[in-house]
Coordinates of C-alpha atoms and ligand atoms in Angstrom, one line a residue:
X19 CA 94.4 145.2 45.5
X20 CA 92.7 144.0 48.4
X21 CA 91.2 147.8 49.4
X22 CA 89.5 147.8 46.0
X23 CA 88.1 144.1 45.7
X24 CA 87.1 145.5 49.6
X25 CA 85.3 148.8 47.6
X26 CA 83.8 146.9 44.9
X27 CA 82.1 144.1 47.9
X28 CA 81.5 147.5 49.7
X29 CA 79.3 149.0 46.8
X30 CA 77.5 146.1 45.9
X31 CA 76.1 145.7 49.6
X32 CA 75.3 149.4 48.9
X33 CA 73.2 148.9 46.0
X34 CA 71.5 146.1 47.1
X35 CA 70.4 147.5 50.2
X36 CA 66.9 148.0 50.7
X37 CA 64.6 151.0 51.8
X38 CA 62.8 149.3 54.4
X39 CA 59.9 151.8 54.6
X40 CA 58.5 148.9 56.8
X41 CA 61.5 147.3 58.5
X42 CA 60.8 143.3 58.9
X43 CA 60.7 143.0 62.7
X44 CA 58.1 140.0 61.9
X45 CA 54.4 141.4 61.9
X46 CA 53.9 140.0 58.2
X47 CA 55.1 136.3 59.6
X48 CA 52.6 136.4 62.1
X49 CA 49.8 137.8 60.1
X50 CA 50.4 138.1 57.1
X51 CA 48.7 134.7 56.4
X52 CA 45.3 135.5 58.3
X53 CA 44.9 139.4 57.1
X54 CA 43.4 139.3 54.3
X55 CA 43.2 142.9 52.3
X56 CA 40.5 144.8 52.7
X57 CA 40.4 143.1 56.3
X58 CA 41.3 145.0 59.5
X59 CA 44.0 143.4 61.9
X60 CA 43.1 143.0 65.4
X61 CA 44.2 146.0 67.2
X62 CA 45.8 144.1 70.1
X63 CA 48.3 142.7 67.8
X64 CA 49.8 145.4 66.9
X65 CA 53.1 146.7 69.2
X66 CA 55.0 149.6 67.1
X67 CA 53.9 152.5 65.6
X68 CA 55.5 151.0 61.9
X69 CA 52.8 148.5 62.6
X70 CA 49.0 150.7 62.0
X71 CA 51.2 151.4 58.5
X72 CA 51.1 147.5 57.8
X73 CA 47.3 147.5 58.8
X74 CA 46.5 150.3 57.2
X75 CA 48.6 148.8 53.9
X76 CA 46.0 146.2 53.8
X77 CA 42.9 147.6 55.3
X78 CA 42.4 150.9 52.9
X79 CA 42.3 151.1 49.1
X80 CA 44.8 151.4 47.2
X81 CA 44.2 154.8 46.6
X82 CA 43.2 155.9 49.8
X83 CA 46.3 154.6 51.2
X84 CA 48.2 156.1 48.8
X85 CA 47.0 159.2 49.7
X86 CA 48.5 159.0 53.4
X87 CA 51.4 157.1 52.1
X88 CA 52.7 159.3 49.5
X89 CA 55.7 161.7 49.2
X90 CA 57.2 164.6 46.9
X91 CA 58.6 163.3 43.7
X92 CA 61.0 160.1 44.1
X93 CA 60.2 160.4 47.7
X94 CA 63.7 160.8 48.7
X95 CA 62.3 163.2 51.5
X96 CA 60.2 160.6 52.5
X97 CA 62.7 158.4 53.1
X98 CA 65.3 160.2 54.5
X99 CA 62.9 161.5 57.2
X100 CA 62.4 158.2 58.3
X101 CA 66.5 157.1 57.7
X102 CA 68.0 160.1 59.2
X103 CA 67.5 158.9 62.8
X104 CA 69.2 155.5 62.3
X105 CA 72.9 157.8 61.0
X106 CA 73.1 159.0 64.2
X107 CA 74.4 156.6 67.0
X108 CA 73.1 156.7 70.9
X109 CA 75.8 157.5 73.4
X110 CA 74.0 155.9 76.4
X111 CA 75.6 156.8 80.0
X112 CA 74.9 153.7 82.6
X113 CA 74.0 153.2 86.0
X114 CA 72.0 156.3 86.5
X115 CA 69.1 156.6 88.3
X116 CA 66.5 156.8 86.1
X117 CA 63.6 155.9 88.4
X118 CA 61.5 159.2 87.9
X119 CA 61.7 159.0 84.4
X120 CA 58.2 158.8 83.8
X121 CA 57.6 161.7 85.3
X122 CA 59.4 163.8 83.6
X123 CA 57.1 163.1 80.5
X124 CA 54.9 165.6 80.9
X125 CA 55.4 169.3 79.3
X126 CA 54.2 172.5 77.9
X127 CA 53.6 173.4 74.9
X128 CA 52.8 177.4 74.7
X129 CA 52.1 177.1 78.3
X130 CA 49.6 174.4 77.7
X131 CA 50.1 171.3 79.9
X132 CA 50.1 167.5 78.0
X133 CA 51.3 164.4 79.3
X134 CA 54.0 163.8 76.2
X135 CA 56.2 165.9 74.5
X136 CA 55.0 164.7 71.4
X137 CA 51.7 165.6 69.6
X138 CA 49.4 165.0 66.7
X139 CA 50.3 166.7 63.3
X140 CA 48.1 168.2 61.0
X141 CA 46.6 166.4 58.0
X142 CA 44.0 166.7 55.8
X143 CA 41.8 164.0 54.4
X144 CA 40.7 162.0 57.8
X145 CA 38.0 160.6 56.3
X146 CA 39.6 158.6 54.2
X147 CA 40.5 155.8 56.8
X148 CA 37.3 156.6 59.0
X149 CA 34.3 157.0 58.6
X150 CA 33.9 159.4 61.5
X151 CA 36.9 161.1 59.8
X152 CA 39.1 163.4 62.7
X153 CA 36.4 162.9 65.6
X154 CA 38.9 159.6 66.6
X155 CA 42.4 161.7 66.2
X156 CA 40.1 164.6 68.6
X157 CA 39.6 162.0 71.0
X158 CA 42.1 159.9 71.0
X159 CA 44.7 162.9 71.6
X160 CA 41.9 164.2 74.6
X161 CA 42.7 160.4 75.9
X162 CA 45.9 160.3 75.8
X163 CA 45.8 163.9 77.2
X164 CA 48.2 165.2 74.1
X165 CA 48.1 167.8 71.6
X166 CA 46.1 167.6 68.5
X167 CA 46.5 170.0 65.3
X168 CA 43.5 169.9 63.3
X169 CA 44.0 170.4 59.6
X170 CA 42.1 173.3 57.6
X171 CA 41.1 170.6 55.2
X172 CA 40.0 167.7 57.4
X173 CA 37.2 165.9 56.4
X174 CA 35.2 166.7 58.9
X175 CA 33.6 170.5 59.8
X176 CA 35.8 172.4 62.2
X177 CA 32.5 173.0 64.5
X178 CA 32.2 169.3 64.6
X179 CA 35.6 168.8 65.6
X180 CA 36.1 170.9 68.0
X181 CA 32.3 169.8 69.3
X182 CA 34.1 166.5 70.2
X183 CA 36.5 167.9 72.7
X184 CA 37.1 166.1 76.1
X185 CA 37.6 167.6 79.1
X186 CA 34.4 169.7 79.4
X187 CA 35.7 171.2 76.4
X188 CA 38.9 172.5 77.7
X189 CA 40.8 170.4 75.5
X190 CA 43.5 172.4 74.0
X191 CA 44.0 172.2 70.0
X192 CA 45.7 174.5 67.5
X193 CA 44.2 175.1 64.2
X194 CA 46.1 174.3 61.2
X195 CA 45.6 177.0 57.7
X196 CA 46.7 177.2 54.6
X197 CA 46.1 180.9 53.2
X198 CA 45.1 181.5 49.6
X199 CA 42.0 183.6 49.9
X200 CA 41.6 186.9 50.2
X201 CA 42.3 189.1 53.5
X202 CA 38.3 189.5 53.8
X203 CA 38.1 185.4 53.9
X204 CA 41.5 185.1 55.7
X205 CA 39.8 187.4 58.3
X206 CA 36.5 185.5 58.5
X207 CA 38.6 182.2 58.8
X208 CA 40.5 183.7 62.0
X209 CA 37.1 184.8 63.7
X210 CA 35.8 181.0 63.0
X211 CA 38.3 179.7 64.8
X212 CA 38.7 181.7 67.8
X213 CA 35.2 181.3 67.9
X214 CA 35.8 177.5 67.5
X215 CA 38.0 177.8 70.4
X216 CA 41.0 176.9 69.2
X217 CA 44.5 178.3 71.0
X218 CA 46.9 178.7 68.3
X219 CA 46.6 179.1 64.5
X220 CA 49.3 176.6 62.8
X221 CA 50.5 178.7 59.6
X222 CA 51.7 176.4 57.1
X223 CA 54.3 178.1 54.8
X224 CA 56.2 175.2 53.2
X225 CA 54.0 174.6 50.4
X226 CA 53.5 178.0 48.5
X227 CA 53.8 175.8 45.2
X228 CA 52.0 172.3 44.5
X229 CA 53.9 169.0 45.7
X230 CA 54.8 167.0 43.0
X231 CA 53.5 163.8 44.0
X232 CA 53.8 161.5 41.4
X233 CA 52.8 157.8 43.8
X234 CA 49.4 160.0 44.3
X235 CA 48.9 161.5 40.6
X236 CA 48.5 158.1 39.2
X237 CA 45.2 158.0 41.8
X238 CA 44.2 161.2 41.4
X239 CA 45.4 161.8 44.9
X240 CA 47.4 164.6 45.3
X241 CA 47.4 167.9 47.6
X242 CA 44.3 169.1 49.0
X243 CA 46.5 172.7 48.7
X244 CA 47.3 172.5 45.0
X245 CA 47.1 176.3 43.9
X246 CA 50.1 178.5 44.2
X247 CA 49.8 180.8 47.3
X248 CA 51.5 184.0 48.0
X249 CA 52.7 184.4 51.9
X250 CA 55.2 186.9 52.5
X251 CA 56.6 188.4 56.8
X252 CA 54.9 191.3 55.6
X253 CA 51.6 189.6 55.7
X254 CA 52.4 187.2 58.1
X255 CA 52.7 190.8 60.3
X256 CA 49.6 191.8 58.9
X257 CA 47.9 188.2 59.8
X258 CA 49.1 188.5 63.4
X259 CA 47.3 191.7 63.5
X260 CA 44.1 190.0 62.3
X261 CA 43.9 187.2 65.6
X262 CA 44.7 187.3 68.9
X263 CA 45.8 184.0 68.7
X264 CA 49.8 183.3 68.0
X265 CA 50.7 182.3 64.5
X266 CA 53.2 179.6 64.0
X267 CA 55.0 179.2 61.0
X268 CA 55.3 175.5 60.1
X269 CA 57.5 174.8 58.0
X270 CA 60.8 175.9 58.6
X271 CA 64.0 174.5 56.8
X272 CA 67.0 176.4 57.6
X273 CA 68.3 178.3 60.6
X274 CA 68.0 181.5 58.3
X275 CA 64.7 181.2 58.3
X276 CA 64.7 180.2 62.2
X277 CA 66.6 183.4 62.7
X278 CA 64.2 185.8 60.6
X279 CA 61.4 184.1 62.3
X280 CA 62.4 184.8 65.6
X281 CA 63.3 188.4 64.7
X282 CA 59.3 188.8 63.4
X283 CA 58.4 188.1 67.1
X284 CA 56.9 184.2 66.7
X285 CA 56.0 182.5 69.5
X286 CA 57.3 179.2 68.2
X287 CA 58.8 177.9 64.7
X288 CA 57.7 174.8 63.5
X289 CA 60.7 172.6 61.8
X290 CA 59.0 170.2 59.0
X291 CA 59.6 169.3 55.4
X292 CA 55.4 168.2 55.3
X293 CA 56.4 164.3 56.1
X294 CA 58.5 164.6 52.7
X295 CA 55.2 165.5 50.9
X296 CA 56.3 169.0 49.3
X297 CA 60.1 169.5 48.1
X298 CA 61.5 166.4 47.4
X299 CA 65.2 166.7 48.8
X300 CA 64.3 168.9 51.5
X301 CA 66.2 168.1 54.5
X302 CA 64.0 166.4 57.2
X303 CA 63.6 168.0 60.4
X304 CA 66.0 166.6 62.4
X305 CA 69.0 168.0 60.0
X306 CA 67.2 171.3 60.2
X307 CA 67.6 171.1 64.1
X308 CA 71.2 170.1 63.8
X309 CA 71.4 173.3 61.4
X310 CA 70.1 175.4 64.1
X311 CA 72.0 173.6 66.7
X312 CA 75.5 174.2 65.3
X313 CA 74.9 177.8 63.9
X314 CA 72.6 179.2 66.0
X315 CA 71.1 177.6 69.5
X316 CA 70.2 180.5 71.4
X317 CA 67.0 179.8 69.0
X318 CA 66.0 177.0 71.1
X319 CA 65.8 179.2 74.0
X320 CA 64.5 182.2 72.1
X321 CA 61.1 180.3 71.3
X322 CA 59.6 176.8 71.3
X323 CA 60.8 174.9 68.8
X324 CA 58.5 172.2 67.0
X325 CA 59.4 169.2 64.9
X326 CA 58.2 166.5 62.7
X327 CA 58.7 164.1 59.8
X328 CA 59.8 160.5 59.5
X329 CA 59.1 159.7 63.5
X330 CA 58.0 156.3 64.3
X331 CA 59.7 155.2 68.0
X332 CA 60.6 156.8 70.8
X333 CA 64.2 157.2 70.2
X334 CA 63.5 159.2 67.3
X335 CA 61.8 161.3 70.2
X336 CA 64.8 161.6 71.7
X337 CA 67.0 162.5 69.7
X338 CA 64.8 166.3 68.7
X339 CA 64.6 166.7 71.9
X340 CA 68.5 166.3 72.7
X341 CA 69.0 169.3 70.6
X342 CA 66.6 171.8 72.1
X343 CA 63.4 170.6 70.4
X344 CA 60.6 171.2 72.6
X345 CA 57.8 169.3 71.2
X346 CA 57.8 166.4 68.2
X347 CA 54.8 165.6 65.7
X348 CA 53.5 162.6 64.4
X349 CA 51.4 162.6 61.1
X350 CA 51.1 159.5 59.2
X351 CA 51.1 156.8 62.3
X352 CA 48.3 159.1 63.7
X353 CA 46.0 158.8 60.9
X354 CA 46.9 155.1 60.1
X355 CA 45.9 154.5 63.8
X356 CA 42.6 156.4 63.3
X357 CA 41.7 153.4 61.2
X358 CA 40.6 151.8 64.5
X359 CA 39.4 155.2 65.9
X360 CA 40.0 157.1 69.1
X361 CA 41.3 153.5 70.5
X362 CA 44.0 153.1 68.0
X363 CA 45.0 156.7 68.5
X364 CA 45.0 156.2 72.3
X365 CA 47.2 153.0 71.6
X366 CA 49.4 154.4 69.3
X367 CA 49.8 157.2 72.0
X368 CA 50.6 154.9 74.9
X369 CA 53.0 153.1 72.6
X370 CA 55.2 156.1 72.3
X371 CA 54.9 157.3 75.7
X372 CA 56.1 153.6 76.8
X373 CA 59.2 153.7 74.2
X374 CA 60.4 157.2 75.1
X375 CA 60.4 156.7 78.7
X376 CA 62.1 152.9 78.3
X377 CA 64.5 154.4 75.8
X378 CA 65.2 157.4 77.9
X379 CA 66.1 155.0 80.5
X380 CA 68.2 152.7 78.5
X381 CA 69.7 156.1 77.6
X382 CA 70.9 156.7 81.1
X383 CA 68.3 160.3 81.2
X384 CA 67.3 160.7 84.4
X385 CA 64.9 163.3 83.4
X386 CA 63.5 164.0 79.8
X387 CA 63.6 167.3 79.6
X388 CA 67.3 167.5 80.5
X389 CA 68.3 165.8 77.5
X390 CA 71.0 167.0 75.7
X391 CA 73.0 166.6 72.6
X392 CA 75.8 164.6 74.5
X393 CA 73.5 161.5 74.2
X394 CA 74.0 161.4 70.2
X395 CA 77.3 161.3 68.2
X396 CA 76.5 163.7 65.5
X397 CA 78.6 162.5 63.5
X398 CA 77.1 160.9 61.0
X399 CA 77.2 157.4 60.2
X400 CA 76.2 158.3 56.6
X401 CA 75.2 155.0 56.2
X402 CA 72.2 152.6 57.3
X403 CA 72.2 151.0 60.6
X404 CA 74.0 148.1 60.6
Ligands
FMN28 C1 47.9 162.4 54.7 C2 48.6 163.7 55.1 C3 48.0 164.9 55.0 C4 48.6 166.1 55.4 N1 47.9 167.3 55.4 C5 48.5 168.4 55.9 C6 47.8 169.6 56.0 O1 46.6 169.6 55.7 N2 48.5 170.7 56.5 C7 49.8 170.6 56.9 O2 50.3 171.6 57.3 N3 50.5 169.5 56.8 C8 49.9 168.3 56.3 N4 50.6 167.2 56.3 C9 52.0 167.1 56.8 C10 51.9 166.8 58.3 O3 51.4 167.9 59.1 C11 53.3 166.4 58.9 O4 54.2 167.5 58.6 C12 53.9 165.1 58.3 O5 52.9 164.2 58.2 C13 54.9 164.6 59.3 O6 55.6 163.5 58.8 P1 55.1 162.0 59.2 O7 53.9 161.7 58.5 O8 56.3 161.2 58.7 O9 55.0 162.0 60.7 C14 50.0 166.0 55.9 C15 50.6 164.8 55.9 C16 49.9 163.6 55.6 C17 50.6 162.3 55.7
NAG29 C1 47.7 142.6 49.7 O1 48.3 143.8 49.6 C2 49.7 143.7 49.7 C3 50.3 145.1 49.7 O2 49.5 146.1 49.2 C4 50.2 143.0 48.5 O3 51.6 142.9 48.6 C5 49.6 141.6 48.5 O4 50.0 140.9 47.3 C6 48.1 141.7 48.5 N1 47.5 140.4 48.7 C7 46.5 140.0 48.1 C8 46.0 138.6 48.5 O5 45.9 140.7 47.3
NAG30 C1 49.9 173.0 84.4 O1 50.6 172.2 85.3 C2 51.1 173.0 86.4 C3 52.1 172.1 87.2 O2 51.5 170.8 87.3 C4 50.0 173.6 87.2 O3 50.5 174.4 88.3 C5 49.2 174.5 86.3 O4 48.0 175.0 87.0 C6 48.7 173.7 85.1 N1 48.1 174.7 84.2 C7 46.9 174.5 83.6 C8 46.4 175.5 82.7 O5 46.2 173.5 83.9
NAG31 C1 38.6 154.3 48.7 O1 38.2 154.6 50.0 C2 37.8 156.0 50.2 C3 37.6 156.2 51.6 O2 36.8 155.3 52.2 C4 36.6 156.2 49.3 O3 36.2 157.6 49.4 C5 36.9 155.9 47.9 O4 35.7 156.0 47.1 C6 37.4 154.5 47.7 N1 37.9 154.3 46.4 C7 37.8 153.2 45.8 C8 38.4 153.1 44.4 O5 37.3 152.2 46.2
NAG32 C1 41.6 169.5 81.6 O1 41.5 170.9 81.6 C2 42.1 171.5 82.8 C3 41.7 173.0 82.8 O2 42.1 173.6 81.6 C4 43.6 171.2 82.7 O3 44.2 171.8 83.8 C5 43.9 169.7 82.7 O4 45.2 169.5 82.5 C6 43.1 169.1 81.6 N1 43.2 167.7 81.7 C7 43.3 166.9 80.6 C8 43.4 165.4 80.9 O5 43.3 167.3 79.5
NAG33 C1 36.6 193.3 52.0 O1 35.8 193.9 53.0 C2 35.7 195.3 53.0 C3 35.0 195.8 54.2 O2 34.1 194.9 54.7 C4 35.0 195.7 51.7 O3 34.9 197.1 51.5 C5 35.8 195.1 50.5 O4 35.1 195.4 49.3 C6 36.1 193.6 50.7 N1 37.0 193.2 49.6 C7 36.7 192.1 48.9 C8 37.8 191.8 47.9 O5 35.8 191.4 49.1

């Protein structure tokens, strides 16, 4: 009697439990009143990465926003990306010495040095919340000395983005493509951006179909990659032929794939269901590393691994990287924060590097990249953090 009253009070907090795609931790109270829509709120008042999502919320059009807010279908992708992290408790370890932990934030990625383990994913469609479209994700990411992924369909001409690199030019960016051309315009494409400069071609291959994006159709938003594309290992062998750049497959969803990937000689997977943009129910990166963790983890040591979806704080950070991750990606928080330009991406950049090196603390991790899975019980929660 009393275990079923308990059920029935149990699935009624279920259902009424909201998706907090912006959880309430009180940036509408204090400015909600005085930000008007349409209007930009002042940079310096914003203190999470969740927040350049309220700003952008208000500052964009409706359709724009859309855009860069969207997800496949229901958007249970989308959400789940962004849920996942809170099913998974901390197991934080105490009084350790966690003085150098700042130092330790530095890495590699493909033998290229950056300040963060964390980097800039590639999107299309800058322009719609700049003006100057990427030129303030280029140098932002130059700033804050990370990585930066350019997408094939940024708003901007790849000369002119790469024209805005820092560091006498010697800042380090990987070119995202779709392929749906020919192998004549695939190989022009290649030579365009070696010549550009870039060090790594970023091969999307989650999206060899449309995504059904319903929140952007009624804008007449959807994906700047609509036609169907064929992409096979066989070409993907035939590709890496074509460049002497690496190929990187972005994109993976399931330790299969990890595998067959490693077995075609990649330098690094990419783990990413698109930010929840392409098959709605695909599992969100961080599932896909659990995958790969329990079946297979040699993979982690076989190649770089690379993640993204759904990341907004610097625990989120830390838990990919407890399970071998090497690198994370941010897409959305990126390109909201490009509302205010290379400044807002530098501050969205410092934001994280400040979270992941106070959580890794908090965690008892005396260095970052000697996190391991015994600072998370896997065991899921399966429900919302409460
Ligand atoms: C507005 C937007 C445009 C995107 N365009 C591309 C793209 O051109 N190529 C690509 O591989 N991924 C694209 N993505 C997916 C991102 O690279 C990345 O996987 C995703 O945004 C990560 O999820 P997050 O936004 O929750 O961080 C796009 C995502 C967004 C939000
Ligand atoms: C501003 O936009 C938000 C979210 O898009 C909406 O909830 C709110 O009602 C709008 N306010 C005005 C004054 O239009
Ligand atoms: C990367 O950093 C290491 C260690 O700080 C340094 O020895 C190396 O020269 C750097 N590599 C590049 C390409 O700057
Ligand atoms: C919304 O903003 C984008 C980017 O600035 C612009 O291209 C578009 O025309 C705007 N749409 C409307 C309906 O105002
Ligand atoms: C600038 O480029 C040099 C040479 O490639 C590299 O060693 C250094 O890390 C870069 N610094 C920044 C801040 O990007
Ligand atoms: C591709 O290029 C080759 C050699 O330049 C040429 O013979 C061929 O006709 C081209 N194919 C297409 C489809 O354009």
């Amino acid at each position: 009697m009393h275990f079923s009253a308990a059920l029935a009070l149990a699935s009624v907090a279920l259902a009424a439990r909201p998706f907090l795609d912006e959880p309430d931790t009180g940036i509408d109270d204090q400015l909600g009143q005085i930000v008007s829509n349409g209007s930009l709120a002042p940079l310096k008042s914003l203190v999470g990465l969740p927040d350049f999502q309220w700003s952008a919320r208000h500052y964009m059009n409706t359709s724009a926003y859309t855009y860069y807010r969207n997800g496949a279908a229901g958007e249970w992708s989308y959400r789940n990306n962004l849920e996942v992290f809170s099913r998974f408790r901390m197991r934080p370890r105490v009084l350790r010495d966690i003085t150098n932990i700042e130092a330790s934030l530095p890495t590699t990625i493909l033998g290229y040095n950056f300040s963060a383990p964390f980097f800039i994913s590639p999107c299309a469609r800058g322009g719609y919340a700049n003006p100057d479209g990427e030129l303030g994700l280029v140098k932002g990411a130059a700033q804050g000395n990370i990585l930066y992924m350019p997408s094939l369909y940024s708003s901007k001409p790849m000369k002119d983005i790469y024209a805005a690199r820092g560091n006498g030019s010697q800042q380090v960016l990987f070119q995202q493509v779709y392929l749906d051309g020919g192998m004549n315009e695939t190989q022009q494409l290649f030579r365009d951006i070696e010549a550009a400069g870039a060090k790594a071609i970023i091969l999307t291959v989650d999206s060899p179909g449309d995504g059904i994006r319903h929140r952007a159709a009624r804008y007449s938003v959807g994906s700047a990659n609509s036609a169907y594309s064929l992409l096979t290992w066989d070409l993907y062998q035939e590709l890496s032929k074509m460049t002497s750049l690496p190929i990187i497959p972005k994109g993976i969803q399931t330790v299969e794939d990890a595998r067959e990937a490693v077995k075609q000689g990649v330098k690094a997977i990419f783990l990413s269901n698109h930010g929840g943009r392409q098959l709605d129910t695909s599992p969100s990166s961080l599932e896909v590393a659990l995958e790969i963790y329990n079946e297979d983890p040699e993979i982690f040591k076989q190649v770089e691994v690379f993640a993204d979806g759904g990341v907004r704080y610097g625990s989120d950070v830390l838990k990919l990287l407890s399970l071998g991750v090497k690198a994370v990606g941010l897409g959305r928080p990126f390109m909201y924060a490009n509302i205010y330009g290379a400044e807002g991406v530098k501050k969205a950049v410092d934001i994280l590097k400040y979270e992941i090196a106070n959580d890794a603390a908090n965690l008892g991790v005396a260095d970052i990249k000697k996190i391991g899975p015994e600072f998370v019980n896997w065991k899921s929660v399966n429900g919302w953090f409460s």
